[in-house]
Coordinates of C-alpha atoms and ligand atoms in Angstrom, one line a residue:
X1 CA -50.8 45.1 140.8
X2 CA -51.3 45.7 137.3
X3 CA -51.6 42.2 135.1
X4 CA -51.1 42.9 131.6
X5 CA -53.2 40.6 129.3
X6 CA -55.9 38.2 129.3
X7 CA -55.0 35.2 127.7
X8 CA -54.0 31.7 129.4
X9 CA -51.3 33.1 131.3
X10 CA -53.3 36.8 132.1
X11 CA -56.2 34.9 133.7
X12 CA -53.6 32.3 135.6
X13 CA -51.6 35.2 137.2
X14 CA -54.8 36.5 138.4
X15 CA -55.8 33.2 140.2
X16 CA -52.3 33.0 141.8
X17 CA -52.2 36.7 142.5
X18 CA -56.1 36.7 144.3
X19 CA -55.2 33.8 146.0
X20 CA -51.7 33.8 147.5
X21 CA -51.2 37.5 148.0
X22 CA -54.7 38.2 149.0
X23 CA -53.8 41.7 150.5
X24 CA -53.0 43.1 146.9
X25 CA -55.8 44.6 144.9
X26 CA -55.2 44.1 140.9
X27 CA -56.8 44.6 137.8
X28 CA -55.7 43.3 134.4
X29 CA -56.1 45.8 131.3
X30 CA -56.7 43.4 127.9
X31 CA -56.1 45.3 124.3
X32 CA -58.9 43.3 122.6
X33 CA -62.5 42.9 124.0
X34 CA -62.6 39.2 125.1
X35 CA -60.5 36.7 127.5
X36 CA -58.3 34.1 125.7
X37 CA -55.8 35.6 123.7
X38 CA -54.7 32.9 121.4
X39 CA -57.7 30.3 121.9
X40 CA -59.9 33.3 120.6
X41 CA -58.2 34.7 118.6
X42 CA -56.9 31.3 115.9
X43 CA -60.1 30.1 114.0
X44 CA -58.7 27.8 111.5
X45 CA -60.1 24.8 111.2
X46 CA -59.2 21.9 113.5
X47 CA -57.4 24.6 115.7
X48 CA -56.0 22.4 118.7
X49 CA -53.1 22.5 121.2
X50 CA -50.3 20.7 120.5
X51 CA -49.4 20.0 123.9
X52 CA -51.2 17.8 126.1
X53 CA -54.0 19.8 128.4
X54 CA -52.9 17.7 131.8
X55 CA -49.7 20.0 131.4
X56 CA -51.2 22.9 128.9
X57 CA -54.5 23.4 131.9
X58 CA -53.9 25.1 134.6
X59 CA -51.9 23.1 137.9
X60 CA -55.1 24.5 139.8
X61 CA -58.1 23.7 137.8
X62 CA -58.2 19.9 136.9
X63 CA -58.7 19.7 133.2
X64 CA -61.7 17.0 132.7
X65 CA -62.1 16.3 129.7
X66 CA -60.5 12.7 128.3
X67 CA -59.5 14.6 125.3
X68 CA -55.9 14.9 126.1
X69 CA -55.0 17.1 122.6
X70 CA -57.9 19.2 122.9
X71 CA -59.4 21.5 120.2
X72 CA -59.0 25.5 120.6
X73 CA -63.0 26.2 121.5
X74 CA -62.8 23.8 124.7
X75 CA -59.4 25.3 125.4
X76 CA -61.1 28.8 125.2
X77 CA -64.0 27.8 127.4
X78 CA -61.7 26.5 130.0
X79 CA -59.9 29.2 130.2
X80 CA -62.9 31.6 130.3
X81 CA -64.5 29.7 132.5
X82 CA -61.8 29.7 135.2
X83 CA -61.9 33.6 134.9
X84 CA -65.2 33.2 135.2
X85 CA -65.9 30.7 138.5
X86 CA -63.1 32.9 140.3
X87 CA -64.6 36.4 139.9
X88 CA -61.1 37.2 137.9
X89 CA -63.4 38.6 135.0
X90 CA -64.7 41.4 137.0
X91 CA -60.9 42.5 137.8
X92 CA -60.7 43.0 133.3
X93 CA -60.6 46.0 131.9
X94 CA -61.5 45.5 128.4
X95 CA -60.1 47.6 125.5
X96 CA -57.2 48.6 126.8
X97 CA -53.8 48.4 124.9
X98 CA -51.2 49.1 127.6
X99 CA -48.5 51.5 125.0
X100 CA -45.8 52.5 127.5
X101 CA -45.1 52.1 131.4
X102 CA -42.6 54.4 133.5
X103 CA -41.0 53.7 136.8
X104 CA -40.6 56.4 139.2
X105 CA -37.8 55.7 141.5
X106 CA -39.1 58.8 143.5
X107 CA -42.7 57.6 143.4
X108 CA -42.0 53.8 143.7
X109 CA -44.7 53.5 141.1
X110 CA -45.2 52.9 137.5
X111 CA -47.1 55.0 135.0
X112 CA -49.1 52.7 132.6
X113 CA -50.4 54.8 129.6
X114 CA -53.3 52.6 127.6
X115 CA -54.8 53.3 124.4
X116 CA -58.6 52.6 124.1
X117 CA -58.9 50.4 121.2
X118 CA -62.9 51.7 121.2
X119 CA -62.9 55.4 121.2
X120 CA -59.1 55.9 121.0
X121 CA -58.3 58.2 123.8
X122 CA -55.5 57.1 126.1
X123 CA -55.9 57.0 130.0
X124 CA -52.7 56.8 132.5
X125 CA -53.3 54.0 135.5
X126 CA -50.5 53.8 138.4
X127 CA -49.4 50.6 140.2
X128 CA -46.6 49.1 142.9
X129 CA -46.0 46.3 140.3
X130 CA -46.7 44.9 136.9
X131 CA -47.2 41.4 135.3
X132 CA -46.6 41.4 131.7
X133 CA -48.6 38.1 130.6
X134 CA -48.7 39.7 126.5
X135 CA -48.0 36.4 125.5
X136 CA -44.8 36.4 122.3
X137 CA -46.2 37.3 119.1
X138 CA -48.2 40.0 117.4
X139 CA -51.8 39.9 117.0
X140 CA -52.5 41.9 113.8
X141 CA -49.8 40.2 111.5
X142 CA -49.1 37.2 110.7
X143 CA -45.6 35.8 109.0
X144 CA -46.1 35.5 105.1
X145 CA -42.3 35.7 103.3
X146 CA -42.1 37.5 100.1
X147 CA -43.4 35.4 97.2
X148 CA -43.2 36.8 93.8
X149 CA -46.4 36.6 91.9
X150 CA -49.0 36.7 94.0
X151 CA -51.2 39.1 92.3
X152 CA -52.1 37.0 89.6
X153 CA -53.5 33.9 91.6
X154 CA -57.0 34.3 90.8
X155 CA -57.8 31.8 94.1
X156 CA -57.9 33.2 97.8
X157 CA -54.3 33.5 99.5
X158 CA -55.2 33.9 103.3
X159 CA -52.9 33.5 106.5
X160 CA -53.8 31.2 108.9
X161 CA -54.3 33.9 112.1
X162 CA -56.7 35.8 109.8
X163 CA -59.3 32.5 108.7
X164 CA -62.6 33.5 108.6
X165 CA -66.3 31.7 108.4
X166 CA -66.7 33.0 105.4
X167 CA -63.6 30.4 103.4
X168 CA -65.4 28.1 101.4
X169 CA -62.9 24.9 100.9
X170 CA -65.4 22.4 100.5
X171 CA -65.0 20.3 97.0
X172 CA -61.7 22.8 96.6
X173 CA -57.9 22.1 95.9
X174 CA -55.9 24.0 98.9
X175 CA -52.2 24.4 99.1
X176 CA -51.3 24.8 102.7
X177 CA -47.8 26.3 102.5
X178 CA -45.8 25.4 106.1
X179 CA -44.9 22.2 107.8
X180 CA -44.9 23.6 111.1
X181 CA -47.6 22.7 113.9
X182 CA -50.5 25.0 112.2
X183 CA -49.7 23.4 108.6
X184 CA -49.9 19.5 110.2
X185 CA -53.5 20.5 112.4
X186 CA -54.4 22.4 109.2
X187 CA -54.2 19.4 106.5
X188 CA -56.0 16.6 108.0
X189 CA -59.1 19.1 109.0
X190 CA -59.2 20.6 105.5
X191 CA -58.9 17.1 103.9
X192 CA -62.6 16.3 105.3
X193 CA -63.8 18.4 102.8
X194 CA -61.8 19.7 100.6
X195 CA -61.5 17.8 97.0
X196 CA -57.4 17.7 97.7
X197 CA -54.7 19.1 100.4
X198 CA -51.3 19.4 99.3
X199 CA -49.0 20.7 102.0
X200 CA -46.1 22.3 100.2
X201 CA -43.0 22.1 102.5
X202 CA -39.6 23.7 101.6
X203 CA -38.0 21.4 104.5
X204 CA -39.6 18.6 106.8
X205 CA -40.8 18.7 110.5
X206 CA -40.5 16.0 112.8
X207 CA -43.6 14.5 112.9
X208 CA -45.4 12.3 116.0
X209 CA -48.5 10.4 116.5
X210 CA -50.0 10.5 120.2
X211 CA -53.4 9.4 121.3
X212 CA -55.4 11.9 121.2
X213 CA -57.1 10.6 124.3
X214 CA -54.9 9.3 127.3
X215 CA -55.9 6.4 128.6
X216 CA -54.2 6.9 132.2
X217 CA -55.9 9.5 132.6
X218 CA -59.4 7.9 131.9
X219 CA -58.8 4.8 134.4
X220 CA -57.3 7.1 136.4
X221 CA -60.3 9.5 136.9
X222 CA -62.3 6.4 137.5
X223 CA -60.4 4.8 140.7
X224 CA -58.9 8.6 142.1
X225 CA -59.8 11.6 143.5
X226 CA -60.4 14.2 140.6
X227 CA -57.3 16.3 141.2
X228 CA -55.1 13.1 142.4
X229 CA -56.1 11.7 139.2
X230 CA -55.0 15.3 137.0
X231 CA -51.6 15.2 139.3
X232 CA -51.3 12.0 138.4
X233 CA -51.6 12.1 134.4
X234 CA -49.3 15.9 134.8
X235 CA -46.7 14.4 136.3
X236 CA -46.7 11.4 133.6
X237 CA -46.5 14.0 130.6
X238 CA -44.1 16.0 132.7
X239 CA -41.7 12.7 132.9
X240 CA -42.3 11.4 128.9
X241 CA -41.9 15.4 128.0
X242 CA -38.7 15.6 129.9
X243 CA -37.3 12.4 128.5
X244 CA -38.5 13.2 124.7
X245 CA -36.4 16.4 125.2
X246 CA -33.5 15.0 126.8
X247 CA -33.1 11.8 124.3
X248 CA -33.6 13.9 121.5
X249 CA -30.5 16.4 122.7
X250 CA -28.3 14.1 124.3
X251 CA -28.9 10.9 121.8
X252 CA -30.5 13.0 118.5
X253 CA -29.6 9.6 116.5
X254 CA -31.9 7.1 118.8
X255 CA -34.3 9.8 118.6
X256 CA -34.4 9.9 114.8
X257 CA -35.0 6.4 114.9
X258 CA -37.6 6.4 117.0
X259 CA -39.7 8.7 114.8
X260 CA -38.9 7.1 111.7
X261 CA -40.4 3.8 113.2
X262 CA -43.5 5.9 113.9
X263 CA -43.9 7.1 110.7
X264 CA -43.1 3.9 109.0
X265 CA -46.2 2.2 110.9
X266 CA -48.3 4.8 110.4
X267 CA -47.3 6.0 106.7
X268 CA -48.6 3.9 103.9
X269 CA -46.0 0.9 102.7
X270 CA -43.0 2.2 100.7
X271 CA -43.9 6.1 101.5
X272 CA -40.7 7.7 100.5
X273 CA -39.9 9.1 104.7
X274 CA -36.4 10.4 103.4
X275 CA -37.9 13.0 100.9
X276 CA -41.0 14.9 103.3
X277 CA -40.3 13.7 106.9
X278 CA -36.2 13.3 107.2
X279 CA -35.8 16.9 108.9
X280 CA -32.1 18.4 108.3
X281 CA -31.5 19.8 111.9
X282 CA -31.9 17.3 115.3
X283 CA -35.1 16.4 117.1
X284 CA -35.8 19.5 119.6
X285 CA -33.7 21.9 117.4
X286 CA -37.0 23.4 116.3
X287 CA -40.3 22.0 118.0
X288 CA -41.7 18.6 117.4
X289 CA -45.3 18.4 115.5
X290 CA -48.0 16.5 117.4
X291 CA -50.7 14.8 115.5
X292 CA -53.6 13.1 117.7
X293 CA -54.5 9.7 116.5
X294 CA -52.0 10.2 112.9
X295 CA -54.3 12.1 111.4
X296 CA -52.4 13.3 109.2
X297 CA -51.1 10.6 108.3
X298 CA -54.4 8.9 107.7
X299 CA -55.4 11.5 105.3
X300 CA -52.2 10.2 103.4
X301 CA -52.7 7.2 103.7
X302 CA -57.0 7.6 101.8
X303 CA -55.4 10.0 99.4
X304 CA -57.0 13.3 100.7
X305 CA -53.8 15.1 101.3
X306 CA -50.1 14.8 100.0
X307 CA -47.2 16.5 100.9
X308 CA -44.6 18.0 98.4
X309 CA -41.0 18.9 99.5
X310 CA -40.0 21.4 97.0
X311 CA -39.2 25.5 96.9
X312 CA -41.8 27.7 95.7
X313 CA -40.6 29.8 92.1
X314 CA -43.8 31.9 91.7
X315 CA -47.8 32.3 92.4
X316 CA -49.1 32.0 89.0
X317 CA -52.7 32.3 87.9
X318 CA -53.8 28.7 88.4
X319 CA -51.8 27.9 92.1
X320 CA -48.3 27.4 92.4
X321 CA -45.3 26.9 90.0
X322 CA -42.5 25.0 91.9
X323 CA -38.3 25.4 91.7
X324 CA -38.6 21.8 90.2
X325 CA -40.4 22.5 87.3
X326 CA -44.4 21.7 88.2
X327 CA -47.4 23.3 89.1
X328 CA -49.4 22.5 92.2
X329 CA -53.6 23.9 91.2
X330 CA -55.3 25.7 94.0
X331 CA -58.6 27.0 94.6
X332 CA -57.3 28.3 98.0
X333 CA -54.1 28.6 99.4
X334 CA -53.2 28.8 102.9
X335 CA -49.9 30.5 104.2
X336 CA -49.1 28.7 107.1
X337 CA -45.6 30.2 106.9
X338 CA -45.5 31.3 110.8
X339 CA -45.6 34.2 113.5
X340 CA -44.1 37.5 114.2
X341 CA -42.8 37.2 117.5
X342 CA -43.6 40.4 119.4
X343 CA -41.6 41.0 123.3
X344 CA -44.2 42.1 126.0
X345 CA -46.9 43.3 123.9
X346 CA -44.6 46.0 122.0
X347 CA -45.1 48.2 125.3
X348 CA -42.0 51.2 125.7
X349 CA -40.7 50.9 129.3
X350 CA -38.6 53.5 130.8
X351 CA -37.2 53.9 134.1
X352 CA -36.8 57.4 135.6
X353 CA -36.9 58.9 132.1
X354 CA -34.5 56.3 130.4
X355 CA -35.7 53.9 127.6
X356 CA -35.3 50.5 128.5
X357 CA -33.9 48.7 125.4
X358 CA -35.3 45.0 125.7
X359 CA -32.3 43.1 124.4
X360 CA -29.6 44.8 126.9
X361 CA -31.9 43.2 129.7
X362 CA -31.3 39.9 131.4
X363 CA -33.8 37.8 132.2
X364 CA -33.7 36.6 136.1
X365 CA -35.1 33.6 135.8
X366 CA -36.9 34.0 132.6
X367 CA -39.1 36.4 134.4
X368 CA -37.6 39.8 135.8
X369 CA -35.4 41.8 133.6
X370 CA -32.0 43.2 135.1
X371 CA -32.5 46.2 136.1
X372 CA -36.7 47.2 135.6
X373 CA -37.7 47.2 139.3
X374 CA -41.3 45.7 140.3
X375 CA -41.8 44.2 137.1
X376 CA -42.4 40.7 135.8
X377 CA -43.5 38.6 133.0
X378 CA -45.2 35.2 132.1
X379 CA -42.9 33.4 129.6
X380 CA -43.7 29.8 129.5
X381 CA -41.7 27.0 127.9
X382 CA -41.1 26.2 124.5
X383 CA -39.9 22.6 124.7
X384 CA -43.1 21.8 127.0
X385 CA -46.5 23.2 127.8
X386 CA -46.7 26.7 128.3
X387 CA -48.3 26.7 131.5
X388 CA -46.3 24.7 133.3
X389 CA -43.8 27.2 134.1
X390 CA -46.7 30.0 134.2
X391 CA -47.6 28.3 136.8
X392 CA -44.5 28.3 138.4
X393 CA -43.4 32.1 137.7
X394 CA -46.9 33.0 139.1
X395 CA -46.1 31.1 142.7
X396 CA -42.5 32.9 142.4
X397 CA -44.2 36.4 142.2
X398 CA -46.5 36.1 144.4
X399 CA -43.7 34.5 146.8
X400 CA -41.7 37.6 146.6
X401 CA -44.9 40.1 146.8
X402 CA -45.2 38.6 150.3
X403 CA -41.9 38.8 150.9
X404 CA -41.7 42.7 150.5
X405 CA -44.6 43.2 152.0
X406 CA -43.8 41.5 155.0
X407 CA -40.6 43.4 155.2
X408 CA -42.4 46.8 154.0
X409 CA -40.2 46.8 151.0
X410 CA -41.6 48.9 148.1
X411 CA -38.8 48.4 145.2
X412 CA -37.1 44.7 144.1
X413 CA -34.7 45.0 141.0
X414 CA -32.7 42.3 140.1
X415 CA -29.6 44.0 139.5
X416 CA -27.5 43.1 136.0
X417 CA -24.5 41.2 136.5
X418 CA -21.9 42.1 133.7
X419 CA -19.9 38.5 134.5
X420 CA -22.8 36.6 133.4
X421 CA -22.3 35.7 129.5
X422 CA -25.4 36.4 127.1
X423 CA -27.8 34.1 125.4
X424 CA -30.4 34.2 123.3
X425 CA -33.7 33.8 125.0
X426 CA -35.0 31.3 123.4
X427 CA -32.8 28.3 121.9
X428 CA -34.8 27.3 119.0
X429 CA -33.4 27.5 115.4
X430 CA -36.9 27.6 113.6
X431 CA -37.0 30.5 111.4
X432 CA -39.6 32.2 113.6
X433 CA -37.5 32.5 116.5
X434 CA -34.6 33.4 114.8
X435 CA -36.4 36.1 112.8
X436 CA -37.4 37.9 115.6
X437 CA -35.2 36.7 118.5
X438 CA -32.4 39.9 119.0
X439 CA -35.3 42.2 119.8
X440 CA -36.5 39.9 123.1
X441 CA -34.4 40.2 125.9
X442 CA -31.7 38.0 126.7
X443 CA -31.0 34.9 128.9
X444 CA -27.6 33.9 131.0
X445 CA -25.2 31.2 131.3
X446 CA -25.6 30.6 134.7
X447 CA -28.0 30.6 137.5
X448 CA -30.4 32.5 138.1
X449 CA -30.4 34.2 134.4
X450 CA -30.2 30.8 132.5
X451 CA -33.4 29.2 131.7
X452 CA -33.0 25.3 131.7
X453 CA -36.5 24.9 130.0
X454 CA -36.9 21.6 132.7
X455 CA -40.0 21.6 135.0
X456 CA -38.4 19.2 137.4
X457 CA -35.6 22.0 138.0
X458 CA -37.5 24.7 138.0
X459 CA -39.9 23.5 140.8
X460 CA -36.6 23.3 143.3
X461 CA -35.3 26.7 142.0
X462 CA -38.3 28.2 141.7
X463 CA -40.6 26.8 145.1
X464 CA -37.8 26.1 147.4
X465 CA -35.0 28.5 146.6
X466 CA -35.0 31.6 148.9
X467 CA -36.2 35.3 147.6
X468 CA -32.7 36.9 149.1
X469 CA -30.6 35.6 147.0
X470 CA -27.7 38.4 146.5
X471 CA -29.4 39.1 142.9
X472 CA -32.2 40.2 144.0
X473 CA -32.2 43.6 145.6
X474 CA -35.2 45.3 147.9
X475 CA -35.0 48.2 149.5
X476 CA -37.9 51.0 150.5
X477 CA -38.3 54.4 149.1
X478 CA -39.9 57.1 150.4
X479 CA -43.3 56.2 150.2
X480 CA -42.5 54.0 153.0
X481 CA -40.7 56.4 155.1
X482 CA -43.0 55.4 157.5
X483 CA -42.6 52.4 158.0
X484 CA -39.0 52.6 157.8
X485 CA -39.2 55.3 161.0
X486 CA -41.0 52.6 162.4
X487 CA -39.1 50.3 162.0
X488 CA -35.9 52.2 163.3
X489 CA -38.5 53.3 166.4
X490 CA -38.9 49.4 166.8
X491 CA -34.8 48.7 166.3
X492 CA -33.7 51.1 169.0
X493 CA -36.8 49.7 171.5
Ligands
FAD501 C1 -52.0 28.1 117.1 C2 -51.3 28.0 118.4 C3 -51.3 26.8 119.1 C4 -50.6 26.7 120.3 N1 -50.6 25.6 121.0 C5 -49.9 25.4 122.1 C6 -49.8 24.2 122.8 O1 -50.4 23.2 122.5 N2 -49.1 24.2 123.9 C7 -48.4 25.2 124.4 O2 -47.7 25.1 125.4 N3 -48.4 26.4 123.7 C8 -49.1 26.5 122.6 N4 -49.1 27.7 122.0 C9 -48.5 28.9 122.5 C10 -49.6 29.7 123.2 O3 -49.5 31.0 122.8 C11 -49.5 29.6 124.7 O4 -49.8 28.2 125.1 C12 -50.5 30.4 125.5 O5 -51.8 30.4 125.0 C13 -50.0 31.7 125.7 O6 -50.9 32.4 126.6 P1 -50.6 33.9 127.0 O7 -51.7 34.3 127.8 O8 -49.2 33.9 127.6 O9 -50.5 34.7 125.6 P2 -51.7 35.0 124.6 O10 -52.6 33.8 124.4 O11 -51.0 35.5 123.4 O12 -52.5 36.1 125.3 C14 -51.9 37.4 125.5 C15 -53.0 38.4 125.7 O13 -52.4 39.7 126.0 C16 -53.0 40.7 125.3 N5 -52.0 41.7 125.1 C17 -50.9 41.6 124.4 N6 -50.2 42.8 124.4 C18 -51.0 43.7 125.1 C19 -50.9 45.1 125.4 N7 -49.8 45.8 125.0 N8 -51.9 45.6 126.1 C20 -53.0 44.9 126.5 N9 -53.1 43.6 126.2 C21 -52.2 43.0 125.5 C22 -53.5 40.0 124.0 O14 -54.6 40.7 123.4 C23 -53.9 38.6 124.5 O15 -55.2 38.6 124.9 C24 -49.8 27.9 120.8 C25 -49.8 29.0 120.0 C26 -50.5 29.1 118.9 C27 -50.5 30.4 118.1

């Protein structure tokens, strides 16, 4: 088994894999030279999920801290530290960027070629099956549109994904350009000591407070068992995840109303909600912004931040001249404009000499792509945390792992069925999904190639459905002529 990646999902795959299909050895190549993938690799400051961690941690490793919106150094550390208790960071190999992989039919292999991202050479590792865990966006560019003027702003423009120690914005005037999850985390942590934040939105978000402690889960933990207590507190964010998803698509209008009450308690009286918080697409259209404790909105509310709903005209030398006619100052401006999304860590896959083109694949299950045998990948949700169905792809794989080798087989392929009708992968309209979205492979309109994005749903599909299912095929090639002889020795016995 070859894992690709070391992020959240890299280091999960490995506990699943070392754990349920104990008679596989694997190793997991990582292009950078740490563990955490996104938790290491976003330094902004107040960096912090925007999911809760009961569902964002791991369904195996309790997460005990009563911060339930936790901040990206203690998400790192709990993710390094699982690798770590479970011996799974012996299995990385560091510096590794995994280029292409090649199926051999003939072989019942892949090839795996992997740059070196130290000295440069490449080196060729073979494996019976890989796990692509490369996360969804690239790491070595950011999303920044095309703004005219930005050569004269005598101030520091940086991107979000690049923020270094060395950005002064103490007693400054930032812009933060965005009003997408990184722009709302961004504004309130600047605002301690910045002299202003303005965040500069061409269109609003919606906007939620949640606590950013959960108090379940701290009675909880007193009265229960540790992991009764994190099964507990789950399956509650699970449920109020589920419904916030399902009101907001099947009653968008109740769910407008619900987060305009919000705001109106938390914004200060006679805020003007219909100019910077009145979205113009539906609840769940694009992804809802969490804020712990509104503290965004409390930076509003003391005057250390405002927002400003206008279109940008040009960078000039002092900050930012707006479509409207004024100028927002700036000492530093922040681009919080997005992600590139990036499919399986831009690796080239070919099977028996033929280029795999990623969007002519279908994704069974949101995991195995029609017609690239032995291979998988970790795509979580986007309407919930991440992990959650991680989690569940992980038990899946390692399901079916046991299943062919308790059968001998050596090849599984789910094999394309041209009846199914095409659909984007993911069904978000934010602008970085749409940007990017053609080049990912694509989903179904029915079972098993549609992804219903529901946990509940996909714990029956994905636990209790069975591995021969008519979609998937396995058979054994000749590496396991063997076995096969064996088993026609046993058949005629
Ligand atoms: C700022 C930010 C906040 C987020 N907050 C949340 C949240 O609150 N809740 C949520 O559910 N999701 C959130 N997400 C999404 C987040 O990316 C996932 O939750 C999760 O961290 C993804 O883990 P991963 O291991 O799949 O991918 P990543 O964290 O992206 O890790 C992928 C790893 O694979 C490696 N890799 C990639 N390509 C190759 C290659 N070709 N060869 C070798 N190695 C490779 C990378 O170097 C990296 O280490 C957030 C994302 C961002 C950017």
């Amino acid at each position: 088994m070859l894992v690709v990646g070391a992020g959240l999902s890299g280091v999960g795959a490995g506990y699943h894999l070392q754990t349920e299909c104990p008679q596989r050895s694997y190793a997991i190549l990582e292009a950078r030279d740490c563990i955490g993938g996104t938790w290491d690799l976003f330094r902004y400051p107040g960096i912090r999920s925007d999911s809760d961690m009961f569902t964002l941690g791991y369904s195996f490793r309790p997460w005990q801290s009563d911060k339930s919106i936790a901040d990206g150094p203690s998400i790192l550390s709990y993710v390094r530290e699982t690798a770590r208790e479970n011996g799974i960071d012996r299995k990385i190999r560091f510096r590794h960027r995994v280029l292409s992989a090649e199926w051999s039919t003939e072989d019942q292999r892949w090839t795996v070629e992997a740059q070196r991202t130290d000295g440069g050479e490449t080196t060729r590792i073979t494996a019976g099956f890989l796990f692509m865990c490369t996360g969804y966006y690239r790491y070595d560019e950011g999303y920044t549109p095309e703004f005219r003027g930005t050569e004269r702003f005598k101030g520091r423009i940086v991107h979000p994904q690049f923020w270094s120690e060395d950005i002064d914005y103490a007693g400054k005037r930032v812009v933060v350009i965005g009003s997408g999850a990184t722009s709302v985390t961004l504004v309130p942590a600047l605002a301690e000591k910045a002299e202003h934040v303005t965040m500069l939105q061409r269109s609003p978000s919606y906007i939620v407070s949640l606590p950013a402690e959960d108090p379940l889960a701290k009675r909880a933990r007193r009265v229960l068992p540790e992991r009764i207590a994190y099964a507990l507190v789950r399956w509650k964010n699970v449920l109020l995840m589920m419904l916030s998803f399902q009101l907001s698509r099947r009653r968008p209008e109740l769910m407008k109303r619900l987060v305009r009450k919000g705001l109106e308690h938390n914004l200060p009286p006679g805020y003007d909600i219909d100019k910077d918080f009145n979205p113009r697409y539906n609840p769940w259209d694009q992804r809802l912004c969490l804020v712990p404790d509104g503290d965004l909105f409390e930076a509003i509310g003391h005057g250390r931040a405002s927002i400003v709903t206008d279109e940008i005209d040009t960078f000039t030398e002092r900050g930012i001249r707006l479509a409207s006619g004024g100028e927002l100052e700036a000492d530093l401006i922040v681009t919080a404009t997005g992600l590139n999304m990036l499919a399986l860590g831009a690796t080239q896959f070919a099977v028996d000499g033929r280029p795999v083109e990623l969007p002519k694949t279908m994704a069974y299950r949101g995991m195995m792509l029609s017609g690239v045998p032995n291979m998988a990948m970790a795509f979580g949700y986007t309407n919930a945390s991440w992990t959650l169905k991680c989690d569940l792809t992980c038990e899946f794989v390692c399901r079916f792992l046991n299943h062919m080798d308790a059968h001998a087989y050596t090849q599984c392929v789910a094999r394309p069925d041209p009846t199914v009708a095409e659909r984007p992968l993911m069904d978000l309209s934010s602008g970085y999904v749409q940007r990017s979205i053609a080049n990912f492979p694509r989903q179904g309109s029915r079972r098993p190639w549609r992804m219903y994005n529901n946990y509940a749903l996909d714990i029956l599909n994905l636990r209790r459905s069975p591995i021969e299912d008519g979609v998937l095929e396995f058979s054994r090639g000749r590496t396991s002529a063997a076995v096969q002889g064996r088993d026609a020795l046993a058949a005629a016995a």
